């Protein structure tokens, strides 16, 4: 394909997203993609005035829209949603090949009509496909089997098809990141991965027999491993990607060591979608204290994934 065309949404303009985008492009001299900013005109003008490269733009919100860093309002949430809508629509009509999304407050967006658990589900509803949430850091790569559901509901959602999809997409993600023979580590659900049935039998009765079948296609696939050690082993080279069974099982270790460097990537959709692995940071918005490393990596990864266009 030609040079990837990537839309970049502002996120909530009262959060850290707008300043992180500005930092990314004020220091970026080389690029392998074409970028279009989607957000308030005032922010677009600020980013373009400092950018080292040429940027396209699409303004959303009223020309009179007013927002203050660190002070989210219904208006700032509406701007965030309008930017997401425009980016999703742009991919659908062939304007863009992928999207990098700035962080939003889901709770505040719900107050103005947002009806999804997160941006992952939002883009799936607009583009079609069944999404899987993944994360790419410098030292850890994690794919989640389940994510935005209550902890009590996790065992009911961990069906064979759910785990199979997560493993398949972890394997494909690794290959798209130029890892030819991926070693995929799978977390157990119970402490010590069930301790051979002493602390739970899901691993022995359901997960490991399924994994044995999947190993015919993914030779580097592990049986369920104790979740309290698997991430340490992955950091030290035992696994290329870890499949976590629920949100905090994977995100707690990832954010402990990759808070400024991990990238959220939505797998399973027809277009690339990445985002920085952090929230709106209202408490530090406007102070210039937030690191733009994760956002910058999200921009790079979106371009890399968009080149293939057929998403895992």
PDB file of C-alpha atoms in Angstrom:
ATOM      1  CA  UNK A   1       0.000   0.000   0.000  1.00  0.00           C
ATOM      2  CA  UNK A   2       0.981   3.639  -0.180  1.00  0.00           C
ATOM      3  CA  UNK A   3       2.108   5.736   2.793  1.00  0.00           C
ATOM      4  CA  UNK A   4      -0.287   4.998   5.689  1.00  0.00           C
ATOM      5  CA  UNK A   5      -2.744   7.786   6.435  1.00  0.00           C
ATOM      6  CA  UNK A   6      -3.233   8.100  10.187  1.00  0.00           C
ATOM      7  CA  UNK A   7      -5.855  10.198  11.982  1.00  0.00           C
ATOM      8  CA  UNK A   8      -4.938  11.494  15.435  1.00  0.00           C
ATOM      9  CA  UNK A   9      -7.762  12.478  17.774  1.00  0.00           C
ATOM     10  CA  UNK A  10      -7.293  15.002  20.535  1.00  0.00           C
ATOM     11  CA  UNK A  11      -9.016  12.984  23.261  1.00  0.00           C
ATOM     12  CA  UNK A  12     -10.572  15.117  25.979  1.00  0.00           C
ATOM     13  CA  UNK A  13      -9.024  18.559  25.312  1.00  0.00           C
ATOM     14  CA  UNK A  14      -9.077  19.216  29.065  1.00  0.00           C
ATOM     15  CA  UNK A  15      -6.713  16.261  29.575  1.00  0.00           C
ATOM     16  CA  UNK A  16      -3.082  15.627  28.658  1.00  0.00           C
ATOM     17  CA  UNK A  17      -3.793  14.330  25.139  1.00  0.00           C
ATOM     18  CA  UNK A  18      -3.529  17.639  23.275  1.00  0.00           C
ATOM     19  CA  UNK A  19      -0.219  18.616  24.869  1.00  0.00           C
ATOM     20  CA  UNK A  20       1.236  15.149  24.252  1.00  0.00           C
ATOM     21  CA  UNK A  21       0.408  15.362  20.546  1.00  0.00           C
ATOM     22  CA  UNK A  22       2.063  18.778  20.447  1.00  0.00           C
ATOM     23  CA  UNK A  23       5.191  17.339  22.085  1.00  0.00           C
ATOM     24  CA  UNK A  24       5.258  14.403  19.675  1.00  0.00           C
ATOM     25  CA  UNK A  25       5.265  16.556  16.560  1.00  0.00           C
ATOM     26  CA  UNK A  26       7.493  19.320  17.865  1.00  0.00           C
ATOM     27  CA  UNK A  27      10.250  16.699  18.174  1.00  0.00           C
ATOM     28  CA  UNK A  28       9.432  14.452  15.197  1.00  0.00           C
ATOM     29  CA  UNK A  29      11.560  15.164  12.138  1.00  0.00           C
ATOM     30  CA  UNK A  30      11.093  11.868  10.290  1.00  0.00           C
ATOM     31  CA  UNK A  31       7.853  10.120   9.493  1.00  0.00           C
ATOM     32  CA  UNK A  32       6.640   7.126   7.506  1.00  0.00           C
ATOM     33  CA  UNK A  33       2.975   8.111   7.531  1.00  0.00           C
ATOM     34  CA  UNK A  34       0.685  11.015   6.691  1.00  0.00           C
ATOM     35  CA  UNK A  35      -1.040  12.473   9.748  1.00  0.00           C
ATOM     36  CA  UNK A  36      -4.315  14.345  10.163  1.00  0.00           C
ATOM     37  CA  UNK A  37      -5.148  16.047  13.452  1.00  0.00           C
ATOM     38  CA  UNK A  38      -8.795  15.927  14.566  1.00  0.00           C
ATOM     39  CA  UNK A  39      -9.783  18.276  17.374  1.00  0.00           C
ATOM     40  CA  UNK A  40     -10.517  21.921  18.235  1.00  0.00           C
ATOM     41  CA  UNK A  41      -9.163  24.489  15.787  1.00  0.00           C
ATOM     42  CA  UNK A  42      -7.213  26.276  18.524  1.00  0.00           C
ATOM     43  CA  UNK A  43      -5.353  23.081  19.393  1.00  0.00           C
ATOM     44  CA  UNK A  44      -4.723  22.247  15.746  1.00  0.00           C
ATOM     45  CA  UNK A  45      -3.153  25.669  15.221  1.00  0.00           C
ATOM     46  CA  UNK A  46      -0.918  25.217  18.270  1.00  0.00           C
ATOM     47  CA  UNK A  47       0.335  21.808  17.133  1.00  0.00           C
ATOM     48  CA  UNK A  48       0.958  22.949  13.566  1.00  0.00           C
ATOM     49  CA  UNK A  49       2.875  26.021  14.730  1.00  0.00           C
ATOM     50  CA  UNK A  50       5.397  23.814  16.544  1.00  0.00           C
ATOM     51  CA  UNK A  51       5.407  20.766  14.260  1.00  0.00           C
ATOM     52  CA  UNK A  52       8.550  19.806  12.391  1.00  0.00           C
ATOM     53  CA  UNK A  53       6.525  18.063   9.683  1.00  0.00           C
ATOM     54  CA  UNK A  54       3.482  18.859   7.559  1.00  0.00           C
ATOM     55  CA  UNK A  55       0.160  17.884   9.126  1.00  0.00           C
ATOM     56  CA  UNK A  56      -3.381  17.701   7.823  1.00  0.00           C
ATOM     57  CA  UNK A  57      -6.284  18.756  10.008  1.00  0.00           C
ATOM     58  CA  UNK A  58     -10.014  18.480  10.559  1.00  0.00           C
ATOM     59  CA  UNK A  59     -11.550  20.809  13.135  1.00  0.00           C
ATOM     60  CA  UNK A  60     -14.394  19.622  15.358  1.00  0.00           C
ATOM     61  CA  UNK A  61     -16.457  21.472  17.915  1.00  0.00           C
ATOM     62  CA  UNK A  62     -17.714  25.017  17.656  1.00  0.00           C
ATOM     63  CA  UNK A  63     -15.276  27.797  16.826  1.00  0.00           C
ATOM     64  CA  UNK A  64     -16.252  29.307  20.165  1.00  0.00           C
ATOM     65  CA  UNK A  65     -15.567  26.089  22.094  1.00  0.00           C
ATOM     66  CA  UNK A  66     -13.705  26.765  25.311  1.00  0.00           C
ATOM     67  CA  UNK A  67     -11.775  24.279  27.432  1.00  0.00           C
ATOM     68  CA  UNK A  68      -9.298  24.584  30.262  1.00  0.00           C
ATOM     69  CA  UNK A  69      -6.597  21.957  30.949  1.00  0.00           C
ATOM     70  CA  UNK A  70      -7.442  20.060  34.096  1.00  0.00           C
ATOM     71  CA  UNK A  71     -11.071  21.199  34.138  1.00  0.00           C
ATOM     72  CA  UNK A  72     -13.170  18.707  32.147  1.00  0.00           C
ATOM     73  CA  UNK A  73     -16.679  19.755  31.166  1.00  0.00           C
ATOM     74  CA  UNK A  74     -19.552  18.386  29.106  1.00  0.00           C
ATOM     75  CA  UNK A  75     -18.263  20.515  26.238  1.00  0.00           C
ATOM     76  CA  UNK A  76     -14.778  18.989  26.353  1.00  0.00           C
ATOM     77  CA  UNK A  77     -16.301  15.489  26.439  1.00  0.00           C
ATOM     78  CA  UNK A  78     -18.468  16.282  23.420  1.00  0.00           C
ATOM     79  CA  UNK A  79     -15.375  17.441  21.512  1.00  0.00           C
ATOM     80  CA  UNK A  80     -13.639  14.152  22.342  1.00  0.00           C
ATOM     81  CA  UNK A  81     -16.591  12.135  21.060  1.00  0.00           C
ATOM     82  CA  UNK A  82     -16.941  14.222  17.906  1.00  0.00           C
ATOM     83  CA  UNK A  83     -13.257  13.678  17.117  1.00  0.00           C
ATOM     84  CA  UNK A  84     -13.666   9.909  17.533  1.00  0.00           C
ATOM     85  CA  UNK A  85     -16.781   9.886  15.334  1.00  0.00           C
ATOM     86  CA  UNK A  86     -14.972  11.815  12.607  1.00  0.00           C
ATOM     87  CA  UNK A  87     -11.946   9.505  12.706  1.00  0.00           C
ATOM     88  CA  UNK A  88     -14.085   6.364  12.585  1.00  0.00           C
ATOM     89  CA  UNK A  89     -16.121   7.720   9.692  1.00  0.00           C
ATOM     90  CA  UNK A  90     -12.982   8.789   7.865  1.00  0.00           C
ATOM     91  CA  UNK A  91     -11.599   5.259   7.945  1.00  0.00           C
ATOM     92  CA  UNK A  92     -14.912   3.885   6.747  1.00  0.00           C
ATOM     93  CA  UNK A  93     -14.965   6.100   3.649  1.00  0.00           C
ATOM     94  CA  UNK A  94     -11.312   5.600   2.777  1.00  0.00           C
ATOM     95  CA  UNK A  95      -9.773   8.822   4.090  1.00  0.00           C
ATOM     96  CA  UNK A  96      -7.601   7.108   6.700  1.00  0.00           C
ATOM     97  CA  UNK A  97      -5.939   3.746   7.206  1.00  0.00           C
ATOM     98  CA  UNK A  98      -5.776   3.935  10.988  1.00  0.00           C
ATOM     99  CA  UNK A  99      -6.383   6.031  14.078  1.00  0.00           C
ATOM    100  CA  UNK A 100      -4.359   7.040  17.132  1.00  0.00           C
ATOM    101  CA  UNK A 101      -6.728   8.135  19.860  1.00  0.00           C
ATOM    102  CA  UNK A 102      -6.056  10.577  22.656  1.00  0.00           C
ATOM    103  CA  UNK A 103      -7.297   9.566  26.125  1.00  0.00           C
ATOM    104  CA  UNK A 104     -10.864  10.229  27.188  1.00  0.00           C
ATOM    105  CA  UNK A 105     -12.734   9.932  30.460  1.00  0.00           C
ATOM    106  CA  UNK A 106     -15.277   7.211  29.797  1.00  0.00           C
ATOM    107  CA  UNK A 107     -17.317   8.172  32.863  1.00  0.00           C
ATOM    108  CA  UNK A 108     -17.551  11.802  31.743  1.00  0.00           C
ATOM    109  CA  UNK A 109     -18.309  10.827  28.152  1.00  0.00           C
ATOM    110  CA  UNK A 110     -21.204   8.665  29.355  1.00  0.00           C
ATOM    111  CA  UNK A 111     -22.713  11.867  30.751  1.00  0.00           C
ATOM    112  CA  UNK A 112     -22.975  13.261  27.204  1.00  0.00           C
ATOM    113  CA  UNK A 113     -24.249  10.129  25.478  1.00  0.00           C
ATOM    114  CA  UNK A 114     -21.304   7.728  25.117  1.00  0.00           C
ATOM    115  CA  UNK A 115     -22.727   4.195  25.247  1.00  0.00           C
ATOM    116  CA  UNK A 116     -19.630   1.986  25.156  1.00  0.00           C
ATOM    117  CA  UNK A 117     -17.309   0.580  27.863  1.00  0.00           C
ATOM    118  CA  UNK A 118     -14.327   2.163  26.098  1.00  0.00           C
ATOM    119  CA  UNK A 119     -12.852   3.337  22.807  1.00  0.00           C
ATOM    120  CA  UNK A 120     -12.060  -0.265  21.826  1.00  0.00           C
ATOM    121  CA  UNK A 121     -15.757  -1.115  21.747  1.00  0.00           C
ATOM    122  CA  UNK A 122     -16.638   2.217  20.128  1.00  0.00           C
ATOM    123  CA  UNK A 123     -14.487   1.564  17.066  1.00  0.00           C
ATOM    124  CA  UNK A 124     -15.670  -2.038  16.841  1.00  0.00           C
ATOM    125  CA  UNK A 125     -19.271  -0.812  16.697  1.00  0.00           C
ATOM    126  CA  UNK A 126     -18.409   1.562  13.850  1.00  0.00           C
ATOM    127  CA  UNK A 127     -16.153  -0.685  11.798  1.00  0.00           C
ATOM    128  CA  UNK A 128     -17.473  -4.163  12.490  1.00  0.00           C
ATOM    129  CA  UNK A 129     -15.398  -7.092  13.676  1.00  0.00           C
ATOM    130  CA  UNK A 130     -14.797  -8.586  17.109  1.00  0.00           C
ATOM    131  CA  UNK A 131     -12.073  -6.654  18.943  1.00  0.00           C
ATOM    132  CA  UNK A 132      -9.310  -7.931  21.178  1.00  0.00           C
ATOM    133  CA  UNK A 133      -7.361  -5.590  23.438  1.00  0.00           C
ATOM    134  CA  UNK A 134      -3.570  -5.826  23.237  1.00  0.00           C
ATOM    135  CA  UNK A 135      -0.593  -3.883  24.561  1.00  0.00           C
ATOM    136  CA  UNK A 136       2.864  -3.460  23.094  1.00  0.00           C
ATOM    137  CA  UNK A 137       5.631  -2.230  25.378  1.00  0.00           C
ATOM    138  CA  UNK A 138       9.390  -2.209  25.101  1.00  0.00           C
ATOM    139  CA  UNK A 139       9.759  -5.189  27.461  1.00  0.00           C
ATOM    140  CA  UNK A 140       6.275  -6.717  27.611  1.00  0.00           C
ATOM    141  CA  UNK A 141       3.593  -7.529  25.071  1.00  0.00           C
ATOM    142  CA  UNK A 142       0.223  -8.521  26.486  1.00  0.00           C
ATOM    143  CA  UNK A 143      -3.071  -9.624  24.933  1.00  0.00           C
ATOM    144  CA  UNK A 144      -6.240  -9.793  27.047  1.00  0.00           C
ATOM    145  CA  UNK A 145      -8.807 -12.569  26.734  1.00  0.00           C
ATOM    146  CA  UNK A 146     -11.401 -10.399  28.544  1.00  0.00           C
ATOM    147  CA  UNK A 147     -11.200  -6.771  29.610  1.00  0.00           C
ATOM    148  CA  UNK A 148     -14.005  -4.339  30.473  1.00  0.00           C
ATOM    149  CA  UNK A 149     -16.226  -6.690  32.448  1.00  0.00           C
ATOM    150  CA  UNK A 150     -16.704  -7.163  36.215  1.00  0.00           C
ATOM    151  CA  UNK A 151     -14.253  -9.572  37.827  1.00  0.00           C
ATOM    152  CA  UNK A 152     -17.109 -11.806  38.989  1.00  0.00           C
ATOM    153  CA  UNK A 153     -18.154 -12.333  35.362  1.00  0.00           C
ATOM    154  CA  UNK A 154     -14.711 -13.337  34.078  1.00  0.00           C
ATOM    155  CA  UNK A 155     -15.057 -17.143  34.543  1.00  0.00           C
ATOM    156  CA  UNK A 156     -18.329 -17.125  32.567  1.00  0.00           C
ATOM    157  CA  UNK A 157     -16.790 -15.226  29.669  1.00  0.00           C
ATOM    158  CA  UNK A 158     -13.669 -17.403  29.445  1.00  0.00           C
ATOM    159  CA  UNK A 159     -15.082 -19.821  26.913  1.00  0.00           C
ATOM    160  CA  UNK A 160     -12.969 -21.939  24.596  1.00  0.00           C
ATOM    161  CA  UNK A 161     -13.697 -19.564  21.710  1.00  0.00           C
ATOM    162  CA  UNK A 162     -12.716 -16.545  23.843  1.00  0.00           C
ATOM    163  CA  UNK A 163      -9.344 -18.018  24.822  1.00  0.00           C
ATOM    164  CA  UNK A 164      -8.720 -19.360  21.320  1.00  0.00           C
ATOM    165  CA  UNK A 165      -9.255 -15.894  19.843  1.00  0.00           C
ATOM    166  CA  UNK A 166      -6.885 -14.254  22.314  1.00  0.00           C
ATOM    167  CA  UNK A 167      -4.168 -16.828  21.631  1.00  0.00           C
ATOM    168  CA  UNK A 168      -4.608 -16.573  17.863  1.00  0.00           C
ATOM    169  CA  UNK A 169      -4.377 -12.796  17.953  1.00  0.00           C
ATOM    170  CA  UNK A 170      -1.369 -12.849  20.274  1.00  0.00           C
ATOM    171  CA  UNK A 171       0.370 -15.106  17.780  1.00  0.00           C
ATOM    172  CA  UNK A 172      -0.561 -12.923  14.806  1.00  0.00           C
ATOM    173  CA  UNK A 173       0.417  -9.723  16.626  1.00  0.00           C
ATOM    174  CA  UNK A 174       3.869 -11.157  17.331  1.00  0.00           C
ATOM    175  CA  UNK A 175       4.322 -12.070  13.678  1.00  0.00           C
ATOM    176  CA  UNK A 176       3.249  -8.591  12.569  1.00  0.00           C
ATOM    177  CA  UNK A 177       5.934  -7.273  14.901  1.00  0.00           C
ATOM    178  CA  UNK A 178       8.515  -9.388  13.055  1.00  0.00           C
ATOM    179  CA  UNK A 179       8.716 -12.249  15.573  1.00  0.00           C
ATOM    180  CA  UNK A 180       8.657 -15.283  13.234  1.00  0.00           C
ATOM    181  CA  UNK A 181       8.202 -18.125  15.763  1.00  0.00           C
ATOM    182  CA  UNK A 182       6.353 -16.579  18.697  1.00  0.00           C
ATOM    183  CA  UNK A 183       6.487 -18.019  22.187  1.00  0.00           C
ATOM    184  CA  UNK A 184       3.090 -17.340  23.741  1.00  0.00           C
ATOM    185  CA  UNK A 185       2.698 -17.660  27.496  1.00  0.00           C
ATOM    186  CA  UNK A 186      -0.826 -18.121  28.881  1.00  0.00           C
ATOM    187  CA  UNK A 187      -1.802 -17.062  32.405  1.00  0.00           C
ATOM    188  CA  UNK A 188      -3.762 -19.399  34.623  1.00  0.00           C
ATOM    189  CA  UNK A 189      -7.014 -18.223  36.126  1.00  0.00           C
ATOM    190  CA  UNK A 190      -6.385 -19.525  39.630  1.00  0.00           C
ATOM    191  CA  UNK A 191      -3.427 -18.979  41.984  1.00  0.00           C
ATOM    192  CA  UNK A 192      -0.470 -21.147  40.942  1.00  0.00           C
ATOM    193  CA  UNK A 193      -2.450 -22.026  37.779  1.00  0.00           C
ATOM    194  CA  UNK A 194      -4.669 -24.258  39.899  1.00  0.00           C
ATOM    195  CA  UNK A 195      -1.855 -26.167  41.647  1.00  0.00           C
ATOM    196  CA  UNK A 196      -2.810 -29.359  39.749  1.00  0.00           C
ATOM    197  CA  UNK A 197      -6.425 -29.030  40.796  1.00  0.00           C
ATOM    198  CA  UNK A 198      -5.884 -28.151  44.442  1.00  0.00           C
ATOM    199  CA  UNK A 199      -6.899 -24.470  43.969  1.00  0.00           C
ATOM    200  CA  UNK A 200      -9.239 -24.760  40.991  1.00  0.00           C
ATOM    201  CA  UNK A 201      -9.711 -27.031  38.014  1.00  0.00           C
ATOM    202  CA  UNK A 202     -10.354 -24.684  35.081  1.00  0.00           C
ATOM    203  CA  UNK A 203      -6.752 -25.009  33.878  1.00  0.00           C
ATOM    204  CA  UNK A 204      -6.657 -28.813  33.866  1.00  0.00           C
ATOM    205  CA  UNK A 205     -10.230 -29.426  32.790  1.00  0.00           C
ATOM    206  CA  UNK A 206     -10.727 -26.738  30.148  1.00  0.00           C
ATOM    207  CA  UNK A 207      -7.788 -24.497  29.266  1.00  0.00           C
ATOM    208  CA  UNK A 208      -4.828 -26.868  28.955  1.00  0.00           C
ATOM    209  CA  UNK A 209      -6.674 -29.447  26.792  1.00  0.00           C
ATOM    210  CA  UNK A 210      -7.684 -26.602  24.459  1.00  0.00           C
ATOM    211  CA  UNK A 211      -4.122 -25.284  24.412  1.00  0.00           C
ATOM    212  CA  UNK A 212      -2.852 -28.743  23.448  1.00  0.00           C
ATOM    213  CA  UNK A 213      -5.058 -28.600  20.343  1.00  0.00           C
ATOM    214  CA  UNK A 214      -4.010 -25.062  19.481  1.00  0.00           C
ATOM    215  CA  UNK A 215      -0.353 -26.000  19.796  1.00  0.00           C
ATOM    216  CA  UNK A 216      -0.619 -27.725  16.427  1.00  0.00           C
ATOM    217  CA  UNK A 217      -0.922 -24.237  14.896  1.00  0.00           C
ATOM    218  CA  UNK A 218       1.053 -22.290  17.525  1.00  0.00           C
ATOM    219  CA  UNK A 219       3.974 -24.542  18.469  1.00  0.00           C
ATOM    220  CA  UNK A 220       5.426 -22.031  20.944  1.00  0.00           C
ATOM    221  CA  UNK A 221       2.288 -22.011  23.093  1.00  0.00           C
ATOM    222  CA  UNK A 222       2.576 -22.760  26.807  1.00  0.00           C
ATOM    223  CA  UNK A 223       0.139 -24.483  29.124  1.00  0.00           C
ATOM    224  CA  UNK A 224      -1.407 -22.169  31.717  1.00  0.00           C
ATOM    225  CA  UNK A 225       1.324 -20.674  33.878  1.00  0.00           C
ATOM    226  CA  UNK A 226       1.154 -19.095  37.352  1.00  0.00           C
ATOM    227  CA  UNK A 227       0.279 -15.443  36.742  1.00  0.00           C
ATOM    228  CA  UNK A 228       2.478 -14.268  39.622  1.00  0.00           C
ATOM    229  CA  UNK A 229       5.660 -15.335  37.805  1.00  0.00           C
ATOM    230  CA  UNK A 230       4.870 -15.381  34.085  1.00  0.00           C
ATOM    231  CA  UNK A 231       5.437 -11.646  33.542  1.00  0.00           C
ATOM    232  CA  UNK A 232       8.830 -11.777  35.261  1.00  0.00           C
ATOM    233  CA  UNK A 233       9.754 -14.661  32.987  1.00  0.00           C
ATOM    234  CA  UNK A 234       8.516 -12.772  29.912  1.00  0.00           C
ATOM    235  CA  UNK A 235      10.587  -9.704  30.796  1.00  0.00           C
ATOM    236  CA  UNK A 236      13.585 -12.011  31.026  1.00  0.00           C
ATOM    237  CA  UNK A 237      13.016 -13.548  27.608  1.00  0.00           C
ATOM    238  CA  UNK A 238      10.944 -16.696  28.185  1.00  0.00           C
ATOM    239  CA  UNK A 239       7.906 -15.473  26.216  1.00  0.00           C
ATOM    240  CA  UNK A 240       7.318 -13.010  23.379  1.00  0.00           C
ATOM    241  CA  UNK A 241       3.679 -12.312  24.265  1.00  0.00           C
ATOM    242  CA  UNK A 242       1.633 -13.071  27.378  1.00  0.00           C
ATOM    243  CA  UNK A 243      -2.089 -13.832  27.183  1.00  0.00           C
ATOM    244  CA  UNK A 244      -3.783 -12.576  30.354  1.00  0.00           C
ATOM    245  CA  UNK A 245      -7.264 -13.806  31.165  1.00  0.00           C
ATOM    246  CA  UNK A 246      -8.698 -10.600  32.605  1.00  0.00           C
ATOM    247  CA  UNK A 247      -7.999  -6.874  32.673  1.00  0.00           C
ATOM    248  CA  UNK A 248      -6.005  -6.295  35.851  1.00  0.00           C
ATOM    249  CA  UNK A 249      -4.145  -9.592  35.605  1.00  0.00           C
ATOM    250  CA  UNK A 250      -2.395  -8.230  32.537  1.00  0.00           C
ATOM    251  CA  UNK A 251      -2.504  -4.488  33.102  1.00  0.00           C
ATOM    252  CA  UNK A 252      -1.131  -4.340  36.650  1.00  0.00           C
ATOM    253  CA  UNK A 253       2.284  -5.794  35.734  1.00  0.00           C
ATOM    254  CA  UNK A 254       2.370  -4.053  32.362  1.00  0.00           C
ATOM    255  CA  UNK A 255       1.768  -0.594  33.796  1.00  0.00           C
ATOM    256  CA  UNK A 256       4.182  -1.198  36.647  1.00  0.00           C
ATOM    257  CA  UNK A 257       7.134  -1.430  34.287  1.00  0.00           C
ATOM    258  CA  UNK A 258       5.812   0.129  31.035  1.00  0.00           C
ATOM    259  CA  UNK A 259       3.637   3.017  32.214  1.00  0.00           C
ATOM    260  CA  UNK A 260       5.297   5.550  29.879  1.00  0.00           C
ATOM    261  CA  UNK A 261       6.126   3.184  27.048  1.00  0.00           C
ATOM    262  CA  UNK A 262       3.283   0.697  26.443  1.00  0.00           C
ATOM    263  CA  UNK A 263       0.798   1.192  23.611  1.00  0.00           C
ATOM    264  CA  UNK A 264      -2.814   0.007  23.555  1.00  0.00           C
ATOM    265  CA  UNK A 265      -3.620  -1.684  20.244  1.00  0.00           C
ATOM    266  CA  UNK A 266      -7.054  -2.901  19.160  1.00  0.00           C
ATOM    267  CA  UNK A 267      -6.800  -6.194  17.299  1.00  0.00           C
ATOM    268  CA  UNK A 268      -9.416  -7.810  15.108  1.00  0.00           C
ATOM    269  CA  UNK A 269     -10.790  -4.716  13.357  1.00  0.00           C
ATOM    270  CA  UNK A 270     -10.431  -3.730   9.686  1.00  0.00           C
ATOM    271  CA  UNK A 271      -8.371  -0.618  10.513  1.00  0.00           C
ATOM    272  CA  UNK A 272      -5.417   0.018  12.805  1.00  0.00           C
ATOM    273  CA  UNK A 273      -6.238   1.681  16.114  1.00  0.00           C
ATOM    274  CA  UNK A 274      -3.711   2.472  18.822  1.00  0.00           C
ATOM    275  CA  UNK A 275      -3.583   4.759  21.832  1.00  0.00           C
ATOM    276  CA  UNK A 276      -1.222   5.666  24.655  1.00  0.00           C
ATOM    277  CA  UNK A 277      -1.555   3.359  27.643  1.00  0.00           C
ATOM    278  CA  UNK A 278      -2.699   5.972  30.138  1.00  0.00           C
ATOM    279  CA  UNK A 279      -5.672   8.143  30.954  1.00  0.00           C
ATOM    280  CA  UNK A 280      -6.557  11.806  30.731  1.00  0.00           C
ATOM    281  CA  UNK A 281      -4.242  12.925  33.564  1.00  0.00           C
ATOM    282  CA  UNK A 282      -6.482  15.826  34.523  1.00  0.00           C
ATOM    283  CA  UNK A 283      -4.373  16.440  37.636  1.00  0.00           C
ATOM    284  CA  UNK A 284      -1.292  17.306  35.560  1.00  0.00           C
ATOM    285  CA  UNK A 285      -2.916  18.594  32.357  1.00  0.00           C
ATOM    286  CA  UNK A 286      -1.475  21.927  31.290  1.00  0.00           C
ATOM    287  CA  UNK A 287       1.644  21.565  33.446  1.00  0.00           C
ATOM    288  CA  UNK A 288       3.742  20.040  30.621  1.00  0.00           C
ATOM    289  CA  UNK A 289       4.761  17.308  33.065  1.00  0.00           C
ATOM    290  CA  UNK A 290       3.242  14.341  31.174  1.00  0.00           C
ATOM    291  CA  UNK A 291       5.565  12.092  29.172  1.00  0.00           C
ATOM    292  CA  UNK A 292       4.790  11.747  25.471  1.00  0.00           C
ATOM    293  CA  UNK A 293       6.753   8.494  25.030  1.00  0.00           C
ATOM    294  CA  UNK A 294       3.675   6.250  24.954  1.00  0.00           C
ATOM    295  CA  UNK A 295       1.831   8.537  22.521  1.00  0.00           C
ATOM    296  CA  UNK A 296       4.851   8.713  20.235  1.00  0.00           C
ATOM    297  CA  UNK A 297       5.142   4.919  20.220  1.00  0.00           C
ATOM    298  CA  UNK A 298       1.401   4.672  19.521  1.00  0.00           C
ATOM    299  CA  UNK A 299       1.883   6.841  16.430  1.00  0.00           C
ATOM    300  CA  UNK A 300       4.739   4.667  15.189  1.00  0.00           C
ATOM    301  CA  UNK A 301       2.861   1.414  15.821  1.00  0.00           C
ATOM    302  CA  UNK A 302      -0.287   2.625  14.047  1.00  0.00           C
ATOM    303  CA  UNK A 303       1.724   3.271  10.912  1.00  0.00           C
ATOM    304  CA  UNK A 304       3.415  -0.116  11.100  1.00  0.00           C
ATOM    305  CA  UNK A 305       0.149  -1.997  11.558  1.00  0.00           C
ATOM    306  CA  UNK A 306      -1.698   0.036   8.938  1.00  0.00           C
ATOM    307  CA  UNK A 307       0.810  -0.980   6.279  1.00  0.00           C
ATOM    308  CA  UNK A 308      -0.550  -4.514   6.409  1.00  0.00           C
ATOM    309  CA  UNK A 309      -4.142  -3.220   6.466  1.00  0.00           C
ATOM    310  CA  UNK A 310      -5.610  -6.676   7.201  1.00  0.00           C
ATOM    311  CA  UNK A 311      -5.753  -6.477  10.966  1.00  0.00           C
ATOM    312  CA  UNK A 312      -5.210  -9.505  13.187  1.00  0.00           C
TER     313      UNK A 312
END
